[in-house]
PDB file of C-alpha atoms in Angstrom:
ATOM      1  CA  MET Z 306      24.602  25.597  24.459  1.00 72.00           C
ATOM      2  CA  ASP Z 307      26.629  24.129  21.658  1.00 87.00           C
ATOM      3  CA  LEU Z 308      25.135  21.693  19.171  1.00 90.00           C
ATOM      4  CA  ARG Z 309      27.753  19.025  19.886  1.00 90.00           C
ATOM      5  CA  ALA Z 310      26.821  19.043  23.565  1.00 92.00           C
ATOM      6  CA  LEU Z 311      23.132  18.829  22.672  1.00 93.00           C
ATOM      7  CA  ARG Z 312      23.796  15.843  20.373  1.00 93.00           C
ATOM      8  CA  CYS Z 313      25.618  14.118  23.237  1.00 94.00           C
ATOM      9  CA  PHE Z 314      22.740  14.873  25.608  1.00 94.00           C
ATOM     10  CA  VAL Z 315      20.103  13.523  23.192  1.00 94.00           C
ATOM     11  CA  ALA Z 316      22.128  10.347  22.591  1.00 93.00           C
ATOM     12  CA  VAL Z 317      22.392   9.624  26.330  1.00 94.00           C
ATOM     13  CA  ALA Z 318      18.695  10.408  26.824  1.00 93.00           C
ATOM     14  CA  GLU Z 319      17.616   8.086  24.010  1.00 92.00           C
ATOM     15  CA  GLU Z 320      19.982   5.256  24.894  1.00 91.00           C
ATOM     16  CA  GLY Z 321      19.499   5.560  28.653  1.00 92.00           C
ATOM     17  CA  HIS Z 322      23.153   4.665  29.082  1.00 93.00           C
ATOM     18  CA  PHE Z 323      26.453   6.587  28.754  1.00 93.00           C
ATOM     19  CA  GLY Z 324      28.357   3.642  27.286  1.00 92.00           C
ATOM     20  CA  ARG Z 325      25.806   2.924  24.551  1.00 92.00           C
ATOM     21  CA  ALA Z 326      25.549   6.633  23.745  1.00 92.00           C
ATOM     22  CA  ALA Z 327      29.344   6.884  23.433  1.00 92.00           C
ATOM     23  CA  ALA Z 328      29.386   3.915  21.033  1.00 91.00           C
ATOM     24  CA  ARG Z 329      26.580   5.466  18.972  1.00 89.00           C
ATOM     25  CA  LEU Z 330      28.487   8.758  18.708  1.00 91.00           C
ATOM     26  CA  HIS Z 331      31.860   7.039  18.109  1.00 89.00           C
ATOM     27  CA  LEU Z 332      33.259   8.802  21.172  1.00 89.00           C
ATOM     28  CA  ALA Z 333      35.138   7.583  24.217  1.00 92.00           C
ATOM     29  CA  GLN Z 334      32.953   7.707  27.320  1.00 92.00           C
ATOM     30  CA  PRO Z 335      35.057  10.234  29.334  1.00 92.00           C
ATOM     31  CA  PRO Z 336      34.707  13.067  26.752  1.00 92.00           C
ATOM     32  CA  LEU Z 337      30.982  12.324  26.499  1.00 93.00           C
ATOM     33  CA  SER Z 338      30.563  12.486  30.288  1.00 93.00           C
ATOM     34  CA  ARG Z 339      32.589  15.700  30.366  1.00 93.00           C
ATOM     35  CA  ARG Z 340      30.324  17.364  27.788  1.00 92.00           C
ATOM     36  CA  ILE Z 341      27.245  16.403  29.786  1.00 94.00           C
ATOM     37  CA  ARG Z 342      28.792  17.825  32.973  1.00 93.00           C
ATOM     38  CA  GLU Z 343      29.659  21.047  31.139  1.00 93.00           C
ATOM     39  CA  LEU Z 344      26.105  21.295  29.818  1.00 93.00           C
ATOM     40  CA  GLU Z 345      24.713  20.742  33.320  1.00 93.00           C
ATOM     41  CA  ALA Z 346      27.071  23.423  34.680  1.00 92.00           C
ATOM     42  CA  ASP Z 347      26.017  25.840  31.944  1.00 92.00           C
ATOM     43  CA  LEU Z 348      22.322  25.285  32.700  1.00 92.00           C
ATOM     44  CA  GLY Z 349      22.800  25.155  36.458  1.00 92.00           C
ATOM     45  CA  CYS Z 350      20.847  21.936  36.931  1.00 94.00           C
ATOM     46  CA  ARG Z 351      21.229  18.180  36.834  1.00 93.00           C
ATOM     47  CA  LEU Z 352      19.955  16.546  33.624  1.00 94.00           C
ATOM     48  CA  PHE Z 353      20.368  12.866  34.525  1.00 94.00           C
ATOM     49  CA  ASP Z 354      20.035  10.652  37.558  1.00 93.00           C
ATOM     50  CA  ARG Z 355      22.688   7.942  37.491  1.00 88.00           C
ATOM     51  CA  ILE Z 356      20.994   4.581  38.124  1.00 89.00           C
ATOM     52  CA  PRO Z 357      22.320   0.986  38.189  1.00 88.00           C
ATOM     53  CA  THR Z 358      21.307   0.341  34.566  1.00 86.00           C
ATOM     54  CA  GLY Z 359      22.580   3.653  33.177  1.00 88.00           C
ATOM     55  CA  ALA Z 360      21.046   7.121  33.249  1.00 92.00           C
ATOM     56  CA  ARG Z 361      17.504   8.452  33.667  1.00 93.00           C
ATOM     57  CA  LEU Z 362      16.315  11.952  32.762  1.00 94.00           C
ATOM     58  CA  THR Z 363      15.476  14.343  35.580  1.00 94.00           C
ATOM     59  CA  PRO Z 364      12.417  16.595  35.140  1.00 94.00           C
ATOM     60  CA  ALA Z 365      14.764  19.315  33.850  1.00 94.00           C
ATOM     61  CA  GLY Z 366      16.297  16.810  31.437  1.00 92.00           C
ATOM     62  CA  GLU Z 367      12.864  15.885  30.077  1.00 92.00           C
ATOM     63  CA  VAL Z 368      12.192  19.554  29.291  1.00 93.00           C
ATOM     64  CA  LEU Z 369      15.580  19.951  27.611  1.00 94.00           C
ATOM     65  CA  LEU Z 370      15.114  16.794  25.505  1.00 93.00           C
ATOM     66  CA  ALA Z 371      12.149  18.254  23.586  1.00 90.00           C
ATOM     67  CA  GLU Z 372      13.956  21.579  23.137  1.00 92.00           C
ATOM     68  CA  ALA Z 373      17.236  19.932  22.099  1.00 93.00           C
ATOM     69  CA  ARG Z 374      15.559  17.768  19.469  1.00 92.00           C
ATOM     70  CA  ASP Z 375      13.866  20.838  18.041  1.00 91.00           C
ATOM     71  CA  LEU Z 376      17.116  22.851  17.981  1.00 92.00           C
ATOM     72  CA  LEU Z 377      19.059  20.033  16.321  1.00 91.00           C
ATOM     73  CA  GLU Z 378      16.304  19.533  13.782  1.00 90.00           C
ATOM     74  CA  ARG Z 379      16.305  23.236  12.930  1.00 89.00           C
ATOM     75  CA  ALA Z 380      20.080  23.263  12.600  1.00 90.00           C
ATOM     76  CA  GLU Z 381      19.986  20.258  10.255  1.00 87.00           C
ATOM     77  CA  ARG Z 382      17.225  21.803   8.174  1.00 84.00           C
ATOM     78  CA  ALA Z 383      19.239  25.018   7.914  1.00 84.00           C
ATOM     79  CA  ARG Z 384      22.213  23.024   6.619  1.00 81.00           C
ATOM     80  CA  GLU Z 385      20.001  21.286   4.086  1.00 76.00           C
ATOM     81  CA  ARG Z 386      18.560  24.565   2.808  1.00 72.00           C
ATOM     82  CA  VAL Z 387      22.060  25.963   2.280  1.00 70.00           C
ATOM     83  CA  ARG Z 388      23.281  22.792   0.558  1.00 64.00           C
ATOM     84  CA  GLY Z 389      20.073  22.624  -1.468  1.00 60.00           C
ATOM     85  CA  ALA Z 390      20.897  25.944  -3.090  1.00 53.00           C
ATOM     86  CA  GLU Z 391      23.511  24.112  -5.171  1.00 44.00           C
ATOM     87  CA  SER Z 392      22.213  20.526  -5.263  1.00 51.00           C
ATOM     88  CA  GLU Z 393      18.988  18.550  -5.328  1.00 58.00           C
ATOM     89  CA  ARG Z 394      16.972  18.846  -2.133  1.00 66.00           C
ATOM     90  CA  VAL Z 395      17.264  16.043   0.397  1.00 80.00           C
ATOM     91  CA  LEU Z 396      14.113  13.957   0.722  1.00 86.00           C
ATOM     92  CA  VAL Z 397      13.283  13.527   4.415  1.00 90.00           C
ATOM     93  CA  LEU Z 398      11.718  10.218   5.479  1.00 91.00           C
ATOM     94  CA  GLY Z 399      10.083  10.226   8.893  1.00 91.00           C
ATOM     95  CA  THR Z 400       9.784   6.996  10.868  1.00 91.00           C
ATOM     96  CA  VAL Z 401       8.187   6.120  14.177  1.00 90.00           C
ATOM     97  CA  ALA Z 402       8.191   3.076  16.466  1.00 84.00           C
ATOM     98  CA  GLY Z 403      10.719   1.185  14.346  1.00 83.00           C
ATOM     99  CA  ALA Z 404       8.374   0.932  11.346  1.00 80.00           C
ATOM    100  CA  GLY Z 405      10.042  -0.590   8.294  1.00 76.00           C
ATOM    101  CA  LEU Z 406      13.586  -0.786   9.640  1.00 75.00           C
ATOM    102  CA  ASP Z 407      14.070  -4.302   8.259  1.00 76.00           C
ATOM    103  CA  VAL Z 408      13.455  -3.275   4.639  1.00 79.00           C
ATOM    104  CA  GLY Z 409      15.211   0.083   4.632  1.00 73.00           C
ATOM    105  CA  ALA Z 410      18.390  -1.156   2.958  1.00 77.00           C
ATOM    106  CA  ALA Z 411      16.525  -2.939   0.155  1.00 80.00           C
ATOM    107  CA  ALA Z 412      14.281   0.075  -0.459  1.00 81.00           C
ATOM    108  CA  LEU Z 413      17.213   2.486  -0.625  1.00 77.00           C
ATOM    109  CA  ALA Z 414      19.142   0.191  -2.991  1.00 78.00           C
ATOM    110  CA  ALA Z 415      16.151   0.119  -5.340  1.00 76.00           C
ATOM    111  CA  LEU Z 416      15.718   3.877  -5.123  1.00 79.00           C
ATOM    112  CA  ARG Z 417      19.391   4.546  -5.887  1.00 76.00           C
ATOM    113  CA  ARG Z 418      19.211   2.353  -8.979  1.00 77.00           C
ATOM    114  CA  GLU Z 419      16.283   4.350 -10.313  1.00 75.00           C
ATOM    115  CA  ARG Z 420      17.214   7.799  -8.988  1.00 75.00           C
ATOM    116  CA  PRO Z 421      20.936   7.835  -8.235  1.00 73.00           C
ATOM    117  CA  GLY Z 422      20.974  11.573  -7.533  1.00 73.00           C
ATOM    118  CA  LEU Z 423      18.227  11.506  -4.920  1.00 78.00           C
ATOM    119  CA  ARG Z 424      19.410  11.720  -1.317  1.00 82.00           C
ATOM    120  CA  VAL Z 425      17.263  10.517   1.573  1.00 85.00           C
ATOM    121  CA  ARG Z 426      17.652  11.485   5.221  1.00 87.00           C
ATOM    122  CA  LEU Z 427      15.920   9.565   7.993  1.00 87.00           C
ATOM    123  CA  ARG Z 428      14.198  11.401  10.840  1.00 90.00           C
ATOM    124  CA  GLU Z 429      13.115   9.289  13.824  1.00 88.00           C
ATOM    125  CA  ALA Z 430      10.011  10.822  15.412  1.00 90.00           C
ATOM    126  CA  PRO Z 431       8.977  10.352  19.052  1.00 89.00           C
ATOM    127  CA  ILE Z 432       6.380   7.647  19.659  1.00 90.00           C
ATOM    128  CA  THR Z 433       3.868  10.377  20.544  1.00 91.00           C
ATOM    129  CA  ASP Z 434       3.713  11.468  16.867  1.00 93.00           C
ATOM    130  CA  PRO Z 435       2.207   8.791  14.580  1.00 95.00           C
ATOM    131  CA  SER Z 436       2.529  11.104  11.549  1.00 95.00           C
ATOM    132  CA  ALA Z 437       6.339  11.015  12.089  1.00 93.00           C
ATOM    133  CA  GLY Z 438       6.575  14.765  11.513  1.00 91.00           C
ATOM    134  CA  LEU Z 439       4.376  14.850   8.396  1.00 92.00           C
ATOM    135  CA  ARG Z 440       1.658  17.038   9.936  1.00 90.00           C
ATOM    136  CA  GLU Z 441       4.216  19.679  10.953  1.00 88.00           C
ATOM    137  CA  GLY Z 442       5.933  19.684   7.545  1.00 87.00           C
ATOM    138  CA  ARG Z 443       9.173  18.285   8.972  1.00 89.00           C
ATOM    139  CA  VAL Z 444       9.257  15.321   6.566  1.00 92.00           C
ATOM    140  CA  ASP Z 445       8.273  14.580   2.963  1.00 92.00           C
ATOM    141  CA  LEU Z 446       7.124  10.994   3.522  1.00 92.00           C
ATOM    142  CA  ALA Z 447       6.222   9.082   6.684  1.00 94.00           C
ATOM    143  CA  LEU Z 448       6.948   5.390   7.271  1.00 94.00           C
ATOM    144  CA  THR Z 449       4.629   4.754  10.176  1.00 95.00           C
ATOM    145  CA  ARG Z 450       1.880   2.569  11.639  1.00 95.00           C
ATOM    146  CA  LEU Z 451      -1.903   2.642  11.816  1.00 95.00           C
ATOM    147  CA  PRO Z 452      -4.230   3.460  13.463  1.00 95.00           C
ATOM    148  CA  PHE Z 453      -4.175   7.252  13.666  1.00 96.00           C
ATOM    149  CA  ASP Z 454      -6.084  10.162  12.105  1.00 95.00           C
ATOM    150  CA  THR Z 455      -5.158  10.067   8.394  1.00 95.00           C
ATOM    151  CA  SER Z 456      -7.431  12.884   7.185  1.00 94.00           C
ATOM    152  CA  GLY Z 457      -5.689  14.890   4.454  1.00 92.00           C
ATOM    153  CA  LEU Z 458      -3.081  12.155   3.901  1.00 93.00           C
ATOM    154  CA  THR Z 459      -2.554   9.557   1.184  1.00 92.00           C
ATOM    155  CA  VAL Z 460      -1.809   6.236   2.908  1.00 94.00           C
ATOM    156  CA  ARG Z 461      -0.432   3.000   1.414  1.00 93.00           C
ATOM    157  CA  LEU Z 462      -0.478  -0.256   3.374  1.00 94.00           C
ATOM    158  CA  LEU Z 463       2.888  -2.073   3.273  1.00 92.00           C
ATOM    159  CA  GLY Z 464       2.520  -4.960   5.711  1.00 91.00           C
ATOM    160  CA  GLU Z 465       1.707  -6.066   9.227  1.00 92.00           C
ATOM    161  CA  GLU Z 466       3.738  -6.764  12.348  1.00 93.00           C
ATOM    162  CA  PRO Z 467       2.448  -8.660  15.415  1.00 94.00           C
ATOM    163  CA  LEU Z 468       2.773  -7.261  18.914  1.00 95.00           C
ATOM    164  CA  VAL Z 469       4.585  -8.446  22.010  1.00 96.00           C
ATOM    165  CA  ALA Z 470       3.858  -7.865  25.674  1.00 96.00           C
ATOM    166  CA  VAL Z 471       6.745  -6.234  27.532  1.00 96.00           C
ATOM    167  CA  LEU Z 472       7.155  -7.585  31.061  1.00 96.00           C
ATOM    168  CA  SER Z 473       9.678  -7.731  33.845  1.00 96.00           C
ATOM    169  CA  ALA Z 474      11.760 -10.900  33.423  1.00 95.00           C
ATOM    170  CA  ASP Z 475      10.599 -12.154  36.854  1.00 94.00           C
ATOM    171  CA  ASP Z 476       6.907 -11.714  35.980  1.00 95.00           C
ATOM    172  CA  PRO Z 477       4.961 -15.021  36.147  1.00 93.00           C
ATOM    173  CA  LEU Z 478       3.891 -14.520  32.510  1.00 95.00           C
ATOM    174  CA  ALA Z 479       7.407 -13.851  31.251  1.00 95.00           C
ATOM    175  CA  GLY Z 480       8.246 -17.520  30.695  1.00 91.00           C
ATOM    176  CA  ARG Z 481       5.177 -18.210  28.572  1.00 94.00           C
ATOM    177  CA  PRO Z 482       5.617 -18.934  24.826  1.00 95.00           C
ATOM    178  CA  ARG Z 483       2.557 -16.746  24.100  1.00 96.00           C
ATOM    179  CA  LEU Z 484      -0.171 -14.967  26.037  1.00 96.00           C
ATOM    180  CA  HIS Z 485      -3.575 -13.438  25.370  1.00 96.00           C
ATOM    181  CA  VAL Z 486      -3.922  -9.692  25.796  1.00 95.00           C
ATOM    182  CA  ALA Z 487      -6.804 -10.330  28.225  1.00 95.00           C
ATOM    183  CA  GLU Z 488      -4.287 -11.856  30.646  1.00 95.00           C
ATOM    184  CA  LEU Z 489      -2.836  -8.369  31.142  1.00 94.00           C
ATOM    185  CA  ALA Z 490      -6.198  -6.967  32.314  1.00 92.00           C
ATOM    186  CA  GLY Z 491      -6.035  -5.017  35.536  1.00 89.00           C
ATOM    187  CA  ARG Z 492      -2.258  -4.560  35.367  1.00 94.00           C
ATOM    188  CA  PRO Z 493      -0.713  -1.063  35.364  1.00 95.00           C
ATOM    189  CA  ARG Z 494       0.303  -0.076  31.801  1.00 95.00           C
ATOM    190  CA  PHE Z 495       2.707   2.475  30.421  1.00 94.00           C
ATOM    191  CA  ARG Z 496       0.634   5.137  28.683  1.00 92.00           C
ATOM    192  CA  LEU Z 497       1.138   7.789  25.999  1.00 92.00           C
ATOM    193  CA  PRO Z 498       0.529  11.415  27.056  1.00 90.00           C
ATOM    194  CA  PRO Z 499      -2.928  13.020  26.897  1.00 88.00           C
ATOM    195  CA  GLY Z 500      -3.254  14.948  23.647  1.00 89.00           C
ATOM    196  CA  THR Z 501      -1.600  12.168  21.616  1.00 92.00           C
ATOM    197  CA  ASP Z 502      -3.736  11.039  18.642  1.00 94.00           C
ATOM    198  CA  ALA Z 503      -6.674   9.239  20.283  1.00 94.00           C
ATOM    199  CA  ARG Z 504      -6.712   6.169  17.992  1.00 95.00           C
ATOM    200  CA  TRP Z 505      -2.965   5.695  18.301  1.00 96.00           C
ATOM    201  CA  ARG Z 506      -3.045   6.099  22.067  1.00 94.00           C
ATOM    202  CA  ALA Z 507      -5.911   3.597  22.499  1.00 94.00           C
ATOM    203  CA  TYR Z 508      -4.294   1.001  20.222  1.00 96.00           C
ATOM    204  CA  TRP Z 509      -0.969   0.929  22.072  1.00 95.00           C
ATOM    205  CA  LEU Z 510      -2.647   1.012  25.476  1.00 93.00           C
ATOM    206  CA  GLY Z 511      -4.811  -1.994  24.622  1.00 92.00           C
ATOM    207  CA  ALA Z 512      -6.828  -1.473  27.803  1.00 91.00           C
ATOM    208  CA  PRO Z 513      -9.529   0.826  29.232  1.00 88.00           C
ATOM    209  CA  ASP Z 514      -8.411   4.447  29.301  1.00 86.00           C
ATOM    210  CA  ASP Z 515      -8.658   4.632  33.097  1.00 85.00           C
ATOM    211  CA  VAL Z 516      -6.049   1.908  33.664  1.00 89.00           C
ATOM    212  CA  PRO Z 517      -3.278   3.250  35.938  1.00 91.00           C
ATOM    213  CA  GLY Z 518       0.343   3.616  34.870  1.00 92.00           C
ATOM    214  CA  PRO Z 519       3.168   6.065  34.084  1.00 93.00           C
ATOM    215  CA  VAL Z 520       3.159   8.356  31.037  1.00 93.00           C
ATOM    216  CA  VAL Z 521       5.964   7.679  28.540  1.00 92.00           C
ATOM    217  CA  SER Z 522       7.197   9.322  25.343  1.00 87.00           C
ATOM    218  CA  SER Z 523      10.015   7.044  24.115  1.00 87.00           C
ATOM    219  CA  PRO Z 524      10.814   3.315  23.896  1.00 87.00           C
ATOM    220  CA  GLU Z 525      13.460   3.787  26.604  1.00 88.00           C
ATOM    221  CA  GLU Z 526      10.860   5.241  28.954  1.00 91.00           C
ATOM    222  CA  CYS Z 527       8.586   2.240  28.217  1.00 93.00           C
ATOM    223  CA  LEU Z 528      11.363  -0.132  29.264  1.00 93.00           C
ATOM    224  CA  HIS Z 529      12.215   1.912  32.360  1.00 93.00           C
ATOM    225  CA  ALA Z 530       8.542   1.802  33.377  1.00 93.00           C
ATOM    226  CA  VAL Z 531       8.566  -2.009  33.100  1.00 95.00           C
ATOM    227  CA  LEU Z 532      11.874  -2.478  34.891  1.00 92.00           C
ATOM    228  CA  TRP Z 533      11.496   0.084  37.684  1.00 92.00           C
ATOM    229  CA  GLU Z 534       7.744   0.446  38.149  1.00 92.00           C
ATOM    230  CA  GLY Z 535       6.498  -3.075  37.401  1.00 92.00           C
ATOM    231  CA  THR Z 536       4.196  -2.008  34.573  1.00 95.00           C
ATOM    232  CA  VAL Z 537       3.398  -3.993  31.428  1.00 96.00           C
ATOM    233  CA  GLY Z 538       2.661  -2.831  27.906  1.00 95.00           C
ATOM    234  CA  LEU Z 539       2.533  -3.545  24.179  1.00 96.00           C
ATOM    235  CA  LEU Z 540       5.246  -2.937  21.575  1.00 94.00           C
ATOM    236  CA  PRO Z 541       5.887  -4.128  18.000  1.00 94.00           C
ATOM    237  CA  ALA Z 542       7.473  -7.590  17.797  1.00 92.00           C
ATOM    238  CA  GLY Z 543      10.688  -6.068  16.406  1.00 90.00           C
ATOM    239  CA  ALA Z 544      11.269  -4.438  19.786  1.00 89.00           C
ATOM    240  CA  ALA Z 545      12.360  -7.839  21.095  1.00 89.00           C
ATOM    241  CA  ARG Z 546      15.438  -7.538  18.846  1.00 87.00           C
ATOM    242  CA  ARG Z 547      16.029  -3.802  18.999  1.00 85.00           C
ATOM    243  CA  HIS Z 548      15.556  -3.332  22.749  1.00 87.00           C
ATOM    244  CA  ALA Z 549      16.617  -6.671  24.268  1.00 88.00           C
ATOM    245  CA  ARG Z 550      18.323  -6.249  27.643  1.00 88.00           C
ATOM    246  CA  PRO Z 551      18.610  -7.984  31.033  1.00 92.00           C
ATOM    247  CA  GLY Z 552      15.528  -7.833  33.215  1.00 94.00           C
ATOM    248  CA  ILE Z 553      13.042  -7.378  30.337  1.00 95.00           C
ATOM    249  CA  ALA Z 554      10.965 -10.104  28.653  1.00 96.00           C
ATOM    250  CA  PHE Z 555       9.023  -9.904  25.389  1.00 96.00           C
ATOM    251  CA  VAL Z 556       6.155 -12.386  24.923  1.00 97.00           C
ATOM    252  CA  PRO Z 557       4.094 -12.710  21.688  1.00 96.00           C
ATOM    253  CA  VAL Z 558       0.510 -11.541  22.151  1.00 96.00           C
ATOM    254  CA  ASP Z 559      -2.767 -12.955  20.807  1.00 96.00           C
ATOM    255  CA  GLY Z 560      -6.119 -11.166  20.863  1.00 96.00           C
ATOM    256  CA  HIS Z 561      -4.859  -7.770  19.661  1.00 96.00           C
ATOM    257  CA  ALA Z 562      -4.786  -6.622  16.024  1.00 95.00           C
ATOM    258  CA  PRO Z 563      -1.303  -6.544  14.483  1.00 95.00           C
ATOM    259  CA  SER Z 564       0.376  -3.243  13.754  1.00 94.00           C
ATOM    260  CA  ARG Z 565      -0.214  -2.134  10.142  1.00 95.00           C
ATOM    261  CA  ILE Z 566       2.875  -0.519   8.597  1.00 94.00           C
ATOM    262  CA  VAL Z 567       2.134   2.203   6.027  1.00 95.00           C
ATOM    263  CA  THR Z 568       3.620   5.068   4.100  1.00 94.00           C
ATOM    264  CA  ALA Z 569       1.819   8.403   4.302  1.00 94.00           C
ATOM    265  CA  ARG Z 570       2.228  11.677   2.421  1.00 92.00           C
ATOM    266  CA  ARG Z 571       0.251  14.892   2.213  1.00 90.00           C
ATOM    267  CA  ALA Z 572      -2.611  14.433  -0.265  1.00 87.00           C
ATOM    268  CA  THR Z 573      -2.648  18.106  -1.217  1.00 83.00           C
ATOM    269  CA  ALA Z 574       1.065  18.353  -2.034  1.00 71.00           C
ATOM    270  CA  PRO Z 575       2.119  15.355  -4.176  1.00 75.00           C
ATOM    271  CA  ASP Z 576       5.872  15.049  -4.654  1.00 82.00           C
ATOM    272  CA  PRO Z 577       7.124  12.665  -7.380  1.00 83.00           C
ATOM    273  CA  ARG Z 578      10.257  11.933  -5.368  1.00 84.00           C
ATOM    274  CA  ALA Z 579       8.266  11.037  -2.262  1.00 87.00           C
ATOM    275  CA  GLU Z 580       6.071   8.793  -4.392  1.00 87.00           C
ATOM    276  CA  ALA Z 581       9.197   7.130  -5.830  1.00 86.00           C
ATOM    277  CA  LEU Z 582      10.427   6.377  -2.324  1.00 87.00           C
ATOM    278  CA  ALA Z 583       6.968   5.086  -1.323  1.00 88.00           C
ATOM    279  CA  GLN Z 584       7.027   2.718  -4.319  1.00 87.00           C
ATOM    280  CA  ALA Z 585      10.516   1.472  -3.409  1.00 86.00           C
ATOM    281  CA  LEU Z 586       9.379   0.789   0.155  1.00 88.00           C
ATOM    282  CA  ALA Z 587       6.259  -1.032  -1.060  1.00 88.00           C
ATOM    283  CA  ALA Z 588       8.373  -3.209  -3.363  1.00 84.00           C
ATOM    284  CA  ALA Z 589      10.810  -3.999  -0.557  1.00 85.00           C
ATOM    285  CA  PHE Z 590       7.972  -5.060   1.731  1.00 85.00           C
ATOM    286  CA  ALA Z 591       6.493  -7.225  -1.007  1.00 83.00           C
ATOM    287  CA  GLY Z 592       9.887  -8.911  -1.451  1.00 78.00           C
ATOM    288  CA  ARG Z 593       9.868  -8.508  -5.213  1.00 46.00           C
ATOM    289  CA  PRO Z 594      11.965  -6.467  -7.671  1.00 42.00           C
ATOM    290  CA  PRO Z 595      10.457  -2.989  -7.931  1.00 38.00           C
ATOM    291  CA  ALA Z 596       8.790  -1.817 -11.111  1.00 35.00           C
ATOM    292  CA  PRO Z 597      10.479   1.129 -12.862  1.00 37.00           C
ATOM    293  CA  LEU Z 598       9.735   4.282 -10.905  1.00 31.00           C
ATOM    294  CA  ALA Z 599       8.052   7.237 -12.575  1.00 29.00           C
ATOM    295  CA  ARG Z 600      10.259  10.258 -12.988  1.00 25.00           C
TER     296      ARG Z 600
END
């Protein structure tokens, strides 16, 4: 399996659509489709089911997605280690569930003014990992959301984001300007897998643990569950912009605590560069010019 083919596969899996994946990779769609077919031929199995709205992972594809992400991450880390032998190490910022995307540009501009030589790489973690890779040592700083187990971490609150209910566009509640979370009681919900951090899993479920519904591990799978299986669920309000598409409605929710956006780093391994980035992010969230960053 070549890394280019794996990057194509991951893009299609995350976008749920060949056209959007091709645009993301700056490729024409035919070469992208050809690479996926070659990968399927090499593995001897089908990785996607073609559906009216795009592409959906087969069970084999779901297995490969976790492995492909790990292989690509290892390859990128290997590149960074080699490059780091002759230049300053890249600071890796982990994010999850779209936390802090709106202030990223302002935070990076502030950081570059104070530390022009510091390079930052973004790593998007699956929604099953609220530490955004921090626990496994994959990232230096996490830009994430509470609640989850923060033992052994230093956490800084940046701001809050309300939630929206995600519904099929033909749902009776979809036309409402707002709804109360209690109005979703008894409805099937998309659910995070067992073994996911218990506080995180309960917060995003927003319902008793025995409520029925499909298990998901990505925003795309959440939307597929709503569109194809008639489930409902909760997502950050920013999802209404990032994931808008036909057939899906996003309705502001009352009666559920807003999502708290935070930075987190390992308490036992302070890194001045990670702290500098955390300060830049805090200043960007506060909407004020950042104070000079400690060197």
